[in-house]
Short mmCIF file of C-alpha atoms and ligand atoms in Angstrom, two decimals:
data_model
loop_
_atom_site.label_atom_id
_atom_site.label_comp_id
_atom_site.label_asym_id
_atom_site.label_seq_id
_atom_site.Cartn_x
_atom_site.Cartn_y
_atom_site.Cartn_z
CA UNK A 1 -101.97 -46.07 -21.76
CA UNK A 2 -104.63 -45.57 -24.34
CA UNK A 3 -107.22 -45.05 -22.32
CA UNK A 4 -110.72 -45.41 -24.97
CA UNK A 5 -113.89 -44.81 -22.74
CA UNK A 6 -116.24 -47.53 -22.27
CA UNK A 7 -119.41 -47.63 -24.00
CA UNK A 8 -122.59 -47.27 -21.62
CA UNK A 9 -125.08 -49.55 -24.23
CA UNK A 10 -123.89 -51.32 -27.86
CA UNK A 11 -120.99 -53.39 -28.81
CA UNK A 12 -117.75 -53.98 -28.30
CA UNK A 13 -116.40 -56.71 -31.31
CA UNK A 14 -112.93 -57.56 -29.56
CA UNK A 15 -110.31 -59.79 -30.45
CA UNK A 16 -109.86 -58.98 -33.82
CA UNK A 17 -106.91 -59.97 -35.57
CA UNK A 18 -104.56 -56.82 -35.86
CA UNK A 19 -104.51 -55.64 -39.17
CA UNK A 20 -108.54 -56.96 -39.93
CA UNK A 21 -110.25 -54.09 -37.98
CA UNK A 22 -110.09 -51.32 -40.53
CA UNK A 23 -111.93 -53.88 -42.89
CA UNK A 24 -114.47 -54.86 -40.50
CA UNK A 25 -115.16 -50.94 -40.15
CA UNK A 26 -116.13 -50.27 -43.31
CA UNK A 27 -117.80 -53.74 -43.63
CA UNK A 28 -119.67 -52.97 -41.26
CA UNK A 29 -120.25 -49.12 -43.07
CA UNK A 30 -118.70 -47.19 -39.33
CA UNK A 31 -116.90 -45.07 -41.22
CA UNK A 32 -120.94 -43.09 -41.79
CA UNK A 33 -121.95 -44.06 -38.42
CA UNK A 34 -123.93 -40.68 -36.31
CA UNK A 35 -123.30 -42.17 -33.17
CA UNK A 36 -119.89 -42.62 -31.38
CA UNK A 37 -117.34 -45.60 -32.38
CA UNK A 38 -114.05 -46.25 -31.59
CA UNK A 39 -111.89 -48.69 -34.21
CA UNK A 40 -108.20 -49.80 -31.79
CA UNK A 41 -105.81 -50.84 -33.37
CA UNK A 42 -102.54 -52.96 -32.70
CA UNK A 43 -104.13 -53.07 -28.70
CA UNK A 44 -102.29 -55.58 -26.01
CA UNK A 45 -103.62 -58.72 -25.95
CA UNK A 46 -103.11 -60.90 -23.04
CA UNK A 47 -103.61 -63.65 -25.51
CA UNK A 48 -102.64 -63.06 -28.76
CA UNK A 49 -100.14 -60.10 -28.39
CA UNK A 50 -101.76 -57.46 -30.80
CA UNK A 51 -105.21 -57.42 -31.07
CA UNK A 52 -107.87 -54.90 -32.88
CA UNK A 53 -111.30 -53.59 -31.24
CA UNK A 54 -114.07 -52.02 -32.50
CA UNK A 55 -116.11 -50.40 -30.03
CA UNK A 56 -120.04 -49.49 -31.04
CA UNK A 57 -121.60 -47.22 -28.61
CA UNK A 58 -125.31 -48.61 -30.03
CA UNK A 59 -127.55 -51.89 -31.10
CA UNK A 60 -127.09 -52.38 -34.51
CA UNK A 61 -127.32 -55.61 -36.70
CA UNK A 62 -124.47 -57.13 -37.86
CA UNK A 63 -123.72 -60.57 -39.02
CA UNK A 64 -122.34 -62.72 -37.62
CA UNK A 65 -121.58 -65.75 -39.76
CA UNK A 66 -119.14 -62.69 -41.74
CA UNK A 67 -117.45 -62.00 -39.32
CA UNK A 68 -116.99 -65.40 -37.99
CA UNK A 69 -115.41 -66.24 -41.33
CA UNK A 70 -113.19 -62.93 -41.25
CA UNK A 71 -111.97 -64.60 -38.18
CA UNK A 72 -113.09 -66.96 -36.42
CA UNK A 73 -111.46 -65.65 -33.06
CA UNK A 74 -113.29 -62.56 -32.68
CA UNK A 75 -115.65 -62.52 -29.76
CA UNK A 76 -118.68 -60.45 -29.81
CA UNK A 77 -119.43 -58.43 -26.39
CA UNK A 78 -123.37 -57.19 -26.22
CA UNK A 79 -123.22 -54.09 -23.88
CA UNK A 80 -125.44 -53.12 -21.32
CA UNK A 81 -125.52 -49.72 -18.85
CA UNK A 82 -121.79 -50.48 -19.11
CA UNK A 83 -121.42 -53.98 -18.43
CA UNK A 84 -121.59 -56.56 -20.45
CA UNK A 85 -124.21 -59.17 -20.18
CA UNK A 86 -124.09 -61.33 -23.50
CA UNK A 87 -120.21 -63.13 -24.71
CA UNK A 88 -120.70 -64.20 -28.64
CA UNK A 89 -117.95 -66.64 -29.33
CA UNK A 90 -118.32 -67.13 -32.96
CA UNK A 91 -116.90 -70.61 -35.29
CA UNK A 92 -116.51 -70.83 -38.90
CA UNK A 93 -120.16 -70.59 -40.84
CA UNK A 94 -121.37 -73.77 -42.59
CA UNK A 95 -121.52 -71.71 -45.96
CA UNK A 96 -121.33 -68.61 -46.40
CA UNK A 97 -122.50 -65.95 -49.10
CA UNK A 98 -121.77 -62.69 -50.85
CA UNK A 99 -118.06 -62.66 -48.72
CA UNK A 100 -115.70 -63.81 -51.56
CA UNK A 101 -116.25 -64.62 -55.29
CA UNK A 102 -115.36 -66.91 -56.74
CA UNK A 103 -111.89 -66.63 -58.47
CA UNK A 104 -112.83 -69.98 -61.66
CA UNK A 105 -113.54 -67.76 -64.52
CA UNK A 106 -114.93 -70.61 -66.08
CA UNK A 107 -117.83 -70.24 -63.85
CA UNK A 108 -120.67 -69.88 -63.55
CA UNK A 109 -120.80 -67.23 -61.35
CA UNK A 110 -118.07 -65.19 -63.15
CA UNK A 111 -121.51 -64.23 -66.16
CA UNK A 112 -124.87 -63.97 -64.38
CA UNK A 113 -125.94 -61.56 -62.92
CA UNK A 114 -127.70 -61.22 -59.52
CA UNK A 115 -126.03 -64.55 -58.94
CA UNK A 116 -125.64 -65.82 -54.98
CA UNK A 117 -121.86 -66.30 -54.90
CA UNK A 118 -122.04 -69.28 -52.66
CA UNK A 119 -119.31 -71.81 -50.68
CA UNK A 120 -119.20 -74.60 -47.62
CA UNK A 121 -117.39 -75.38 -45.20
CA UNK A 122 -115.69 -78.20 -46.38
CA UNK A 123 -112.68 -78.68 -44.04
CA UNK A 124 -113.38 -76.98 -40.29
CA UNK A 125 -109.61 -77.10 -39.36
CA UNK A 126 -107.69 -76.58 -42.39
CA UNK A 127 -110.84 -73.66 -43.04
CA UNK A 128 -111.37 -75.02 -46.88
CA UNK A 129 -115.02 -73.80 -48.10
CA UNK A 130 -115.89 -75.04 -51.99
CA UNK A 131 -118.03 -73.07 -54.04
CA UNK A 132 -121.35 -74.33 -54.70
CA UNK A 133 -121.03 -73.87 -58.47
CA UNK A 134 -118.26 -75.20 -59.89
CA UNK A 135 -116.30 -76.53 -56.76
CA UNK A 136 -113.33 -74.31 -57.08
CA UNK A 137 -112.09 -74.83 -53.12
CA UNK A 138 -110.86 -71.35 -51.77
CA UNK A 139 -108.92 -71.69 -48.88
CA UNK B 1 -138.59 -92.01 -57.60
CA UNK B 2 -137.01 -89.79 -60.81
CA UNK B 3 -139.81 -87.89 -62.02
CA UNK B 4 -138.93 -84.67 -61.83
CA UNK B 5 -135.90 -85.21 -60.58
CA UNK B 6 -132.44 -83.38 -62.35
CA UNK B 7 -129.47 -84.95 -63.39
CA UNK B 8 -127.18 -82.68 -62.84
CA UNK B 9 -123.87 -84.18 -61.12
CA UNK B 10 -122.77 -87.79 -61.73
CA UNK B 11 -123.87 -88.80 -57.95
CA UNK B 12 -126.98 -86.90 -58.04
CA UNK B 13 -128.27 -90.67 -58.08
CA UNK B 14 -127.72 -93.33 -55.67
CA UNK B 15 -126.16 -97.44 -57.48
CA UNK B 16 -129.79 -98.50 -56.83
CA UNK B 17 -131.44 -95.70 -58.61
CA UNK B 18 -129.09 -95.74 -61.43
CA UNK B 19 -129.55 -100.05 -61.62
CA UNK B 20 -133.26 -98.82 -62.56
CA UNK B 21 -132.13 -96.86 -65.40
CA UNK B 22 -129.99 -99.69 -66.07
CA UNK B 23 -132.37 -102.31 -66.29
CA UNK B 24 -134.37 -100.25 -68.67
CA UNK B 25 -132.05 -99.21 -70.92
CA UNK B 26 -131.73 -102.95 -71.25
CA UNK B 27 -135.58 -103.63 -72.14
CA UNK B 28 -135.44 -100.90 -74.47
CA UNK B 29 -131.98 -101.32 -76.75
CA UNK B 30 -134.19 -105.07 -76.49
CA UNK B 31 -137.52 -104.51 -77.75
CA UNK B 32 -137.23 -100.70 -79.23
CA UNK B 33 -140.54 -101.15 -80.80
CA UNK B 34 -141.81 -101.11 -77.85
CA UNK B 35 -140.93 -97.53 -76.35
CA UNK B 36 -141.89 -96.00 -79.91
CA UNK B 37 -144.65 -94.02 -77.87
CA UNK B 38 -143.16 -93.65 -74.73
CA UNK B 39 -143.00 -90.09 -74.55
CA UNK B 40 -145.77 -88.60 -77.14
CA UNK B 41 -146.88 -85.19 -76.89
CA UNK B 42 -143.86 -84.83 -74.94
CA UNK B 43 -140.92 -81.87 -75.77
CA UNK B 44 -137.19 -81.93 -75.37
CA UNK B 45 -135.83 -78.59 -75.45
CA UNK B 46 -132.56 -78.78 -76.04
CA UNK B 47 -130.40 -75.40 -74.59
CA UNK B 48 -126.31 -75.34 -76.09
CA UNK B 49 -125.03 -72.54 -75.57
CA UNK B 50 -121.81 -74.56 -76.72
CA UNK B 51 -121.70 -76.59 -80.14
CA UNK B 52 -121.68 -80.50 -79.29
CA UNK B 53 -123.03 -81.30 -81.65
CA UNK B 54 -122.92 -85.37 -80.80
CA UNK B 55 -124.35 -84.32 -77.88
CA UNK B 56 -126.94 -83.05 -78.93
CA UNK B 57 -128.08 -85.13 -81.39
CA UNK B 58 -127.72 -87.67 -78.73
CA UNK B 59 -130.73 -86.67 -76.98
CA UNK B 60 -132.31 -85.13 -80.36
CA UNK B 61 -132.30 -88.77 -81.41
CA UNK B 62 -133.25 -90.21 -78.18
CA UNK B 63 -136.81 -88.31 -77.44
CA UNK B 64 -138.22 -89.35 -81.35
CA UNK B 65 -137.32 -92.22 -80.99
CA UNK B 66 -139.39 -92.26 -77.56
CA UNK B 67 -142.83 -89.92 -79.92
CA UNK B 68 -141.52 -86.92 -78.54
CA UNK B 69 -140.50 -84.25 -80.37
CA UNK B 70 -137.52 -81.55 -79.93
CA UNK B 71 -136.65 -77.61 -79.46
CA UNK B 72 -133.54 -75.57 -78.93
CA UNK B 73 -130.82 -73.77 -80.06
CA UNK B 74 -127.37 -75.38 -80.79
CA UNK B 75 -125.68 -71.80 -79.88
CA UNK B 76 -127.25 -68.64 -78.51
CA UNK B 77 -126.11 -66.37 -81.19
CA UNK B 78 -128.81 -67.39 -82.61
CA UNK B 79 -131.65 -66.98 -79.69
CA UNK B 80 -132.98 -64.55 -76.91
CA UNK B 81 -129.08 -64.98 -75.01
CA UNK B 82 -128.04 -62.75 -77.26
CA UNK B 83 -129.87 -60.09 -76.31
CA UNK B 84 -127.97 -60.50 -72.50
CA UNK B 85 -130.97 -62.51 -71.22
CA UNK B 86 -130.44 -64.40 -68.57
CA UNK B 87 -130.14 -68.32 -67.78
CA UNK B 88 -132.23 -68.44 -64.78
CA UNK B 89 -135.25 -66.65 -67.72
CA UNK B 90 -133.89 -68.80 -71.03
CA UNK B 91 -134.91 -71.54 -68.64
CA UNK B 92 -138.16 -70.41 -67.16
CA UNK B 93 -138.75 -69.35 -70.76
CA UNK B 94 -138.58 -72.80 -72.42
CA UNK B 95 -139.82 -74.73 -69.28
CA UNK B 96 -142.79 -73.45 -70.06
CA UNK B 97 -143.30 -74.70 -73.66
CA UNK B 98 -140.76 -77.97 -72.76
CA UNK B 99 -141.61 -81.13 -70.48
CA UNK B 100 -137.84 -81.64 -69.64
CA UNK B 101 -134.49 -79.82 -71.04
CA UNK B 102 -130.87 -81.12 -71.78
CA UNK B 103 -128.80 -77.90 -71.65
CA UNK B 104 -124.84 -78.05 -72.56
CA UNK B 105 -123.45 -74.91 -70.66
CA UNK B 106 -119.11 -73.69 -71.80
CA UNK B 107 -119.60 -72.27 -67.37
CA UNK B 108 -118.94 -74.89 -65.02
CA UNK B 109 -122.12 -74.94 -62.49
CA UNK B 110 -124.80 -73.60 -64.77
CA UNK B 111 -126.82 -76.19 -64.22
CA UNK B 112 -126.67 -76.35 -60.27
CA UNK B 113 -127.61 -72.31 -60.51
CA UNK B 114 -129.93 -73.38 -63.32
CA UNK B 115 -132.20 -76.21 -61.78
CA UNK B 116 -133.24 -73.36 -59.40
CA UNK B 117 -135.22 -72.09 -61.61
CA UNK B 118 -136.25 -74.88 -64.14
CA UNK B 119 -139.73 -75.75 -63.67
CA UNK B 120 -138.85 -78.82 -65.73
CA UNK B 121 -136.25 -81.52 -64.87
CA UNK B 122 -132.61 -80.59 -66.14
CA UNK B 123 -130.19 -82.33 -67.60
CA UNK B 124 -126.80 -81.35 -67.23
CA UNK B 125 -125.59 -82.12 -70.92
CA UNK B 126 -121.97 -80.78 -69.75
CA UNK B 127 -121.44 -77.36 -67.80
CA UNK B 128 -117.08 -76.36 -68.98
CA UNK B 129 -114.82 -78.91 -68.21
CA UNK B 130 -116.76 -80.02 -64.48
CA UNK B 131 -119.21 -82.32 -65.09
CA UNK B 132 -120.66 -85.01 -68.46
CA UNK B 133 -123.43 -86.81 -66.26
CA UNK B 134 -124.60 -88.44 -68.92
CA UNK B 135 -121.85 -89.46 -70.36
CA UNK B 136 -120.94 -91.27 -67.03
CA UNK B 137 -124.34 -92.83 -67.53
CA UNK B 138 -123.23 -94.91 -70.96
CA UNK B 139 -119.77 -95.40 -69.92
CA UNK B 140 -121.10 -96.97 -66.46
CA UNK B 141 -123.76 -99.12 -69.17
CA UNK B 142 -121.70 -100.07 -71.25
CA UNK B 143 -118.87 -101.65 -68.62
CA UNK B 144 -122.35 -102.92 -67.07
CA UNK B 145 -123.62 -104.49 -70.61
CA UNK B 146 -119.87 -105.55 -71.16
CA UNK B 147 -118.42 -106.74 -68.22
CA UNK B 148 -121.77 -108.39 -66.69
CA UNK B 149 -120.82 -106.23 -63.43
CA UNK B 150 -119.20 -102.95 -61.99
CA UNK B 151 -118.06 -104.30 -59.43
CA UNK B 152 -114.18 -106.47 -59.08
CA UNK B 153 -112.63 -105.17 -61.45
CA UNK B 154 -109.20 -103.23 -62.72
CA UNK B 155 -109.79 -99.94 -65.09
CA UNK B 156 -106.91 -98.07 -67.10
CA UNK B 157 -107.34 -94.48 -67.49
CA UNK B 158 -104.90 -93.33 -70.18
CA UNK B 159 -103.84 -90.22 -71.85
CA UNK B 160 -105.10 -86.50 -70.61
CA UNK B 161 -106.28 -87.58 -67.39
CA UNK B 162 -105.42 -83.72 -65.94
CA UNK B 163 -108.11 -82.63 -68.05
CA UNK B 164 -110.56 -85.17 -68.87
CA UNK B 165 -113.55 -84.10 -67.31
CA UNK B 166 -115.21 -88.11 -68.74
CA UNK B 167 -112.65 -89.65 -66.94
CA UNK B 168 -112.87 -87.46 -63.33
CA UNK B 169 -116.52 -88.50 -63.46
CA UNK B 170 -116.03 -92.00 -63.91
CA UNK B 171 -113.67 -91.96 -61.56
CA UNK B 172 -116.14 -90.79 -59.15
CA UNK B 173 -118.41 -92.76 -60.39
CA UNK B 174 -116.93 -96.31 -60.32
CA UNK B 175 -115.92 -94.85 -56.37
CA UNK B 176 -119.20 -96.27 -55.47
CA UNK B 177 -118.55 -99.58 -56.75
CA UNK B 178 -116.50 -102.98 -54.20
CA UNK B 179 -113.23 -104.15 -54.98
CA UNK B 180 -112.22 -101.62 -57.62
CA UNK B 181 -108.66 -100.98 -58.90
CA UNK B 182 -107.68 -97.97 -60.71
CA UNK B 183 -104.42 -98.07 -63.16
CA UNK B 184 -104.00 -94.73 -64.06
CA UNK B 185 -101.63 -94.15 -67.55
CA UNK B 186 -100.85 -91.02 -68.34
CA UNK B 187 -97.57 -88.03 -68.60
CA UNK B 188 -96.40 -87.04 -65.33
CA UNK B 189 -97.94 -83.30 -66.45
CA UNK B 190 -101.42 -84.42 -67.20
CA UNK B 191 -102.27 -86.78 -63.78
CA UNK B 192 -105.45 -86.55 -62.87
CA UNK B 193 -105.99 -83.73 -60.68
CA UNK B 194 -105.07 -83.44 -57.28
CA UNK B 195 -108.85 -82.53 -55.99
CA UNK B 196 -109.37 -86.24 -57.42
CA UNK B 197 -106.33 -88.03 -55.71
CA UNK B 198 -107.45 -86.92 -52.15
CA UNK B 199 -111.12 -85.90 -52.43
CA UNK B 200 -112.22 -89.26 -53.81
CA UNK B 201 -109.50 -91.99 -54.26
CA UNK B 202 -108.07 -91.33 -51.06
CA UNK B 203 -111.07 -90.78 -48.88
CA UNK B 204 -112.70 -94.04 -50.97
CA UNK B 205 -108.72 -95.58 -49.43
CA UNK B 206 -109.36 -97.52 -52.95
CA UNK B 207 -106.62 -99.01 -54.75
CA UNK B 208 -104.99 -97.44 -57.47
CA UNK B 209 -101.51 -96.52 -59.62
CA UNK B 210 -100.26 -94.25 -61.70
CA UNK B 211 -97.78 -94.91 -64.27
CA UNK B 212 -96.59 -93.39 -67.69
CA UNK B 213 -96.32 -96.72 -70.08
CA UNK B 214 -99.97 -98.34 -70.91
CA UNK B 215 -97.11 -101.64 -73.02
CA UNK B 216 -96.08 -102.13 -69.17
CA UNK B 217 -99.93 -102.74 -67.65
CA UNK B 218 -102.36 -103.29 -69.91
CA UNK B 219 -102.36 -108.01 -69.33
CA UNK B 220 -103.85 -106.25 -65.91
CA UNK B 221 -106.20 -104.14 -66.96
CA UNK B 222 -110.83 -105.85 -67.40
CA UNK B 223 -111.49 -102.17 -68.46
CA UNK B 224 -109.13 -99.53 -70.97
CA UNK B 225 -110.23 -96.02 -70.62
CA UNK B 226 -108.68 -93.97 -73.81
CA UNK B 227 -108.84 -90.50 -74.02
CA UNK B 228 -107.13 -88.30 -76.84
CA UNK B 229 -103.39 -85.99 -75.89
CA UNK B 230 -102.97 -83.68 -77.51
CA UNK B 231 -98.83 -82.86 -78.56
CA UNK B 232 -99.01 -79.15 -77.42
CA UNK B 233 -100.21 -80.62 -73.56
CA UNK B 234 -96.78 -81.94 -73.62
CA UNK B 235 -94.64 -79.51 -71.97
CA UNK B 236 -91.62 -80.37 -74.05
CA UNK B 237 -91.00 -81.89 -77.55
CA UNK B 238 -89.10 -84.76 -75.95
CA UNK B 239 -91.09 -86.01 -73.39
CA UNK B 240 -93.61 -85.90 -76.59
CA UNK B 241 -91.23 -87.99 -78.64
CA UNK B 242 -90.55 -90.22 -76.02
CA UNK B 243 -93.67 -91.13 -74.84
CA UNK B 244 -96.10 -90.93 -78.30
CA UNK B 245 -96.39 -94.19 -79.36
CA UNK B 246 -97.64 -95.78 -75.84
CA UNK B 247 -100.82 -93.46 -75.78
CA UNK B 248 -101.48 -95.20 -78.99
CA UNK B 249 -103.36 -98.35 -79.39
CA UNK B 250 -102.65 -100.40 -81.86
CA UNK B 251 -102.79 -104.63 -82.66
CA UNK B 252 -99.99 -105.31 -81.31
CA UNK B 253 -100.55 -103.82 -77.77
CA UNK B 254 -103.29 -105.55 -77.14
CA UNK B 255 -101.83 -109.34 -77.51
CA UNK B 256 -100.63 -108.83 -73.47
CA UNK B 257 -103.95 -107.36 -73.03
CA UNK B 258 -106.74 -110.26 -71.74
CA UNK B 259 -108.56 -111.62 -74.46
CA UNK B 260 -112.67 -109.99 -72.26
CA UNK B 261 -110.95 -106.39 -71.98
CA UNK B 262 -113.61 -103.54 -73.00
CA UNK B 263 -112.07 -100.87 -74.41
CA UNK B 264 -113.52 -97.68 -73.94
CA UNK B 265 -113.22 -93.93 -75.82
CA UNK B 266 -115.76 -90.86 -74.98
CA UNK B 267 -114.77 -89.90 -78.82
CA UNK B 268 -114.23 -88.40 -80.56
CA UNK B 269 -111.01 -89.98 -81.45
CA UNK B 270 -108.34 -88.56 -83.71
CA UNK B 271 -104.85 -91.18 -83.45
CA UNK B 272 -104.65 -92.22 -80.57
CA UNK B 273 -106.77 -95.65 -81.17
CA UNK B 274 -105.65 -96.83 -84.86
CA UNK B 275 -107.92 -97.57 -86.53
CA UNK B 276 -107.11 -101.82 -87.33
CA UNK B 277 -108.73 -101.96 -83.24
CA UNK B 278 -112.31 -101.45 -84.41
CA UNK B 279 -112.58 -104.70 -86.08
CA UNK B 280 -111.64 -106.35 -82.57
CA UNK B 281 -114.08 -107.50 -80.47
CA UNK B 282 -113.01 -105.74 -77.83
CA UNK B 283 -113.50 -102.85 -79.27
CA UNK B 284 -116.91 -101.54 -77.80
CA UNK B 285 -116.53 -97.49 -77.98
CA UNK B 286 -118.69 -97.82 -81.24
CA UNK B 287 -121.47 -99.40 -79.14
CA UNK B 288 -120.77 -97.26 -76.70
CA UNK B 289 -122.07 -94.59 -78.89
CA UNK B 290 -125.56 -96.75 -79.53
CA UNK B 291 -125.66 -97.41 -75.59
CA UNK B 292 -125.44 -93.24 -75.04
CA UNK B 293 -128.49 -92.38 -77.02
CA UNK B 294 -130.86 -95.80 -76.09
CA UNK B 295 -128.98 -94.52 -71.93
CA UNK B 296 -130.68 -90.88 -72.90
CA UNK B 297 -133.95 -92.74 -73.31
CA UNK B 298 -134.39 -94.23 -70.46
CA UNK B 299 -133.51 -90.88 -67.82
CA UNK B 300 -135.53 -88.66 -70.29
CA UNK B 301 -138.84 -91.34 -69.34
CA UNK B 302 -137.61 -92.00 -65.94
CA UNK B 303 -137.66 -88.24 -65.27
CA UNK B 304 -140.51 -87.67 -66.82
CA UNK B 305 -142.56 -90.07 -65.05
CA UNK B 306 -143.63 -91.82 -67.59
CA UNK B 307 -141.72 -95.43 -66.59
ZN1 ZN C 1 -117.31 -71.51 -58.43
#
């Protein structure tokens, strides 16, 4: 059993869908970090079989809406003095901005510079979002 | 109150707000001279990123008949847009000169994006294959004028229902009225998109049927909305040959239609309605063109708050 040093003050992003850990790691620019960071891939999970985990020895600001959009099953644990002081369960956000791009080539987002790519949740059960400009559905 | 509002999507206005536009449209049709100076001193900007002479003329004629003036471009090649100006900057600039703007754009969602930066009311004059709300107002007014009500109607749409934005917009708009039944006539390949069936027709629990042949259902219709169906839209020649005649409306097919049927078409027509139908009192498509200008007059006046 692989043992990863626990952290004393920082964040643990847990229950990440296997394979998504590296993507989140890069999105949070943790490859550029000057503090201790651990990316654990394919850890054994009691609930889901396998999972990825990211441990961050620092209190950084992370976009919880983005994390929830990528994987609503993620939990974020906040650590102080080696104990979990807060556990945040994520959900699909009502809107996402500048995370995904509209695939409709006829959409205004394909042409205009500096435009915010904004998607609105239209069906929570199916995880369906639609482009706020052209109504194209993203799933 | 419509003063200062935008018209981007056909459902931006409530049915009550539409009623007020249609009531004013009727007043203008009855006494146009009374409103010939309603917009004196006001300027309409027409920004047509994609040429559409008919729609642009309709807006410009509407403003001129209200006593206002018009500025604009009919293709972006002749404007600063060619130099790479952003849509937001173009709207901010033209919005400093004009009191209201009508914009046709090739990209879908452009009016919704542009409205955030436009300092004056913005009217969507068509965005790609997405929406065409002023055509929808025109269609609704023509139906109201022909039938006296927007409720209790059986409406047939015939032709290319997949790519026709005017069809999508009108189905969305009509879905808000009472006791509406839709009959959708098209080749299998050109049926209305799935999202219209699930999101609009499905959600409202509306009564609709789909079919391939116009002559089978024409007798049930109160409204017949014809659109172009082009040969190249068919996947194979045999289907085209089998169905082509059933999508051409002629006097023989009209024999089994109701006496008070209203025939609409967003125009331009190619050959889907024979010329012999033009003289039939049920043909409303040229009246529809005229109504388009009057509806735009009413809309411009309401958004400017002069009425
Ligand atoms: Zn889009």
